[in-house]
PDB file of C-alpha atoms in Angstrom:
ATOM      1  CA  MET A   1      -1.786 -14.628  -5.660  1.00 62.00           C
ATOM      2  CA  THR A   2       1.685 -13.129  -5.754  1.00 85.00           C
ATOM      3  CA  PHE A   3       1.031 -11.918  -9.305  1.00 88.00           C
ATOM      4  CA  PHE A   4      -2.012  -9.987  -8.056  1.00 88.00           C
ATOM      5  CA  TYR A   5       0.078  -8.187  -5.423  1.00 88.00           C
ATOM      6  CA  LYS A   6       2.866  -7.350  -7.868  1.00 90.00           C
ATOM      7  CA  VAL A   7       0.405  -5.909 -10.388  1.00 93.00           C
ATOM      8  CA  GLY A   8      -1.216  -3.929  -7.572  1.00 91.00           C
ATOM      9  CA  GLN A   9       2.152  -2.521  -6.522  1.00 91.00           C
ATOM     10  CA  ILE A  10       2.887  -1.468 -10.104  1.00 93.00           C
ATOM     11  CA  LEU A  11      -0.514   0.224 -10.286  1.00 92.00           C
ATOM     12  CA  CYS A  12       0.195   2.043  -7.017  1.00 91.00           C
ATOM     13  CA  ILE A  13       3.462   3.389  -8.403  1.00 93.00           C
ATOM     14  CA  ALA A  14       1.655   4.541 -11.551  1.00 93.00           C
ATOM     15  CA  ILE A  15      -1.050   6.292  -9.499  1.00 90.00           C
ATOM     16  CA  TRP A  16       1.503   8.040  -7.274  1.00 91.00           C
ATOM     17  CA  ALA A  17       3.538   9.087 -10.324  1.00 93.00           C
ATOM     18  CA  THR A  18       0.433  10.500 -11.998  1.00 92.00           C
ATOM     19  CA  ALA A  19      -0.558  12.403  -8.855  1.00 90.00           C
ATOM     20  CA  ILE A  20       2.920  13.886  -8.424  1.00 91.00           C
ATOM     21  CA  TYR A  21       3.089  14.751 -12.122  1.00 93.00           C
ATOM     22  CA  ASN A  22      -0.207  16.606 -11.673  1.00 92.00           C
ATOM     23  CA  LEU A  23       1.376  18.713  -8.920  1.00 91.00           C
ATOM     24  CA  LEU A  24       4.369  19.620 -11.075  1.00 94.00           C
ATOM     25  CA  LEU A  25       2.591  20.109 -14.403  1.00 92.00           C
ATOM     26  CA  PRO A  26      -1.123  20.500 -13.685  1.00 92.00           C
ATOM     27  CA  PHE A  27      -3.606  18.647 -15.866  1.00 93.00           C
ATOM     28  CA  PRO A  28      -6.007  20.833 -17.850  1.00 93.00           C
ATOM     29  CA  GLY A  29      -9.464  21.701 -16.596  1.00 91.00           C
ATOM     30  CA  ILE A  30     -11.298  19.583 -14.072  1.00 93.00           C
ATOM     31  CA  TRP A  31      -8.700  16.780 -14.279  1.00 92.00           C
ATOM     32  CA  TYR A  32      -6.347  18.782 -12.065  1.00 93.00           C
ATOM     33  CA  THR A  33      -8.951  18.978  -9.304  1.00 92.00           C
ATOM     34  CA  ILE A  34      -9.904  15.307  -9.609  1.00 91.00           C
ATOM     35  CA  ALA A  35      -6.267  14.186  -9.443  1.00 90.00           C
ATOM     36  CA  LEU A  36      -5.571  16.531  -6.521  1.00 91.00           C
ATOM     37  CA  TYR A  37      -8.521  15.189  -4.501  1.00 91.00           C
ATOM     38  CA  PHE A  38      -7.467  11.655  -5.356  1.00 89.00           C
ATOM     39  CA  LEU A  39      -3.969  12.406  -4.036  1.00 91.00           C
ATOM     40  CA  ILE A  40      -5.359  13.836  -0.797  1.00 93.00           C
ATOM     41  CA  ILE A  41      -7.597  10.798  -0.304  1.00 92.00           C
ATOM     42  CA  MET A  42      -4.665   8.426  -0.952  1.00 91.00           C
ATOM     43  CA  VAL A  43      -2.462  10.209   1.576  1.00 93.00           C
ATOM     44  CA  VAL A  44      -5.169  10.112   4.249  1.00 94.00           C
ATOM     45  CA  ILE A  45      -6.024   6.451   3.644  1.00 92.00           C
ATOM     46  CA  HIS A  46      -2.409   5.296   3.622  1.00 91.00           C
ATOM     47  CA  LEU A  47      -1.606   7.217   6.799  1.00 93.00           C
ATOM     48  CA  ALA A  48      -4.639   5.645   8.441  1.00 93.00           C
ATOM     49  CA  GLU A  49      -3.452   2.201   7.307  1.00 90.00           C
ATOM     50  CA  TRP A  50      -0.085   2.840   8.891  1.00 89.00           C
ATOM     51  CA  LEU A  51      -1.593   3.992  12.184  1.00 90.00           C
ATOM     52  CA  VAL A  52      -3.901   0.984  12.373  1.00 90.00           C
ATOM     53  CA  LEU A  53      -1.379  -1.671  11.297  1.00 88.00           C
ATOM     54  CA  ARG A  54       1.956  -0.510  12.685  1.00 84.00           C
ATOM     55  CA  ARG A  55       1.820  -2.582  15.883  1.00 86.00           C
ATOM     56  CA  ARG A  56       0.762  -5.720  14.049  1.00 86.00           C
ATOM     57  CA  LEU A  57       3.531  -5.258  11.477  1.00 85.00           C
ATOM     58  CA  ASP A  58       6.041  -4.665  14.287  1.00 84.00           C
ATOM     59  CA  GLN A  59       4.991  -7.983  15.834  1.00 84.00           C
ATOM     60  CA  LEU A  60       5.656  -9.712  12.510  1.00 83.00           C
ATOM     61  CA  GLY A  61       9.162  -8.235  12.314  1.00 82.00           C
ATOM     62  CA  CYS A  62       8.475  -5.381   9.898  1.00 80.00           C
ATOM     63  CA  GLN A  63       9.901  -2.339  11.636  1.00 76.00           C
ATOM     64  CA  GLY A  64      11.447   0.970  10.720  1.00 76.00           C
ATOM     65  CA  GLY A  65      11.069   3.688   8.150  1.00 76.00           C
ATOM     66  CA  GLY A  66      11.137   1.262   5.250  1.00 83.00           C
ATOM     67  CA  THR A  67       7.939  -0.302   6.506  1.00 85.00           C
ATOM     68  CA  PHE A  68       6.251   3.092   6.728  1.00 88.00           C
ATOM     69  CA  LEU A  69       7.339   3.955   3.197  1.00 90.00           C
ATOM     70  CA  LYS A  70       6.073   0.654   1.783  1.00 89.00           C
ATOM     71  CA  VAL A  71       2.707   0.991   3.518  1.00 88.00           C
ATOM     72  CA  PHE A  72       2.477   4.610   2.386  1.00 89.00           C
ATOM     73  CA  ILE A  73       3.276   3.804  -1.259  1.00 90.00           C
ATOM     74  CA  PHE A  74       1.747   0.358  -1.778  1.00 90.00           C
ATOM     75  CA  GLY A  75      -0.953   0.159   0.900  1.00 87.00           C
ATOM     76  CA  PHE A  76      -2.635  -3.196   1.279  1.00 86.00           C
ATOM     77  CA  PHE A  77      -0.816  -4.599  -1.741  1.00 90.00           C
ATOM     78  CA  TRP A  78       2.253  -4.685   0.520  1.00 88.00           C
ATOM     79  CA  TRP A  79       0.900  -5.446   4.000  1.00 86.00           C
ATOM     80  CA  LEU A  80      -1.888  -7.909   3.211  1.00 87.00           C
ATOM     81  CA  PRO A  81       0.411 -10.779   2.088  1.00 87.00           C
ATOM     82  CA  ILE A  82       2.561 -10.231   5.192  1.00 84.00           C
ATOM     83  CA  LEU A  83      -0.437 -10.409   7.510  1.00 86.00           C
ATOM     84  CA  LEU A  84      -1.819 -13.489   5.745  1.00 85.00           C
ATOM     85  CA  GLU A  85       1.537 -15.244   5.991  1.00 82.00           C
ATOM     86  CA  GLY A  86       1.800 -14.311   9.668  1.00 77.00           C
ATOM     87  CA  ARG A  87      -1.660 -15.755  10.306  1.00 73.00           C
ATOM     88  CA  LYS A  88      -0.769 -19.002   8.543  1.00 70.00           C
ATOM     89  CA  ASN A  89       2.406 -19.305  10.606  1.00 68.00           C
ATOM     90  CA  ALA A  90       0.444 -18.625  13.810  1.00 60.00           C
ATOM     91  CA  ASP A  91      -2.039 -21.371  12.875  1.00 56.00           C
ATOM     92  CA  GLY A  92       0.751 -23.920  12.977  1.00 53.00           C
ATOM     93  CA  LEU A  93       1.737 -24.183   9.338  1.00 49.00           C
ATOM     94  CA  ASN A  94       5.418 -24.136   8.676  1.00 48.00           C
ATOM     95  CA  PRO A  95       6.713 -21.279   6.467  1.00 48.00           C
ATOM     96  CA  ALA A  96       7.232 -23.618   3.503  1.00 47.00           C
ATOM     97  CA  GLU A  97       3.571 -24.682   3.559  1.00 49.00           C
ATOM     98  CA  ALA A  98       2.432 -21.092   4.048  1.00 46.00           C
ATOM     99  CA  ALA A  99       4.415 -19.983   0.978  1.00 49.00           C
ATOM    100  CA  ASN A 100       2.718 -22.624  -1.204  1.00 49.00           C
ATOM    101  CA  ASP A 101      -0.817 -21.474  -0.373  1.00 47.00           C
TER     102      ASP A 101
END
């Protein structure tokens, strides 16, 4: 499952890079508008993720500006494995067992 999250994080970086590139050197025609709306939607969704999950991430020891940046850039590809690991640890599994699942 770790491979899935790493690929997702790479895709997120590619999407952000494409969106920022579109702001600096606009794509031709309708592609500019599509990429711009996509960027706006990504910003809104990732901010909403942060607002919803910040307390839970704080409880799991993920605090500070670095956490905000990772949620903002990678979204659920960053926070989902942390929440799943926290749930496994809360269910009584030791961290070594939780890492193997």
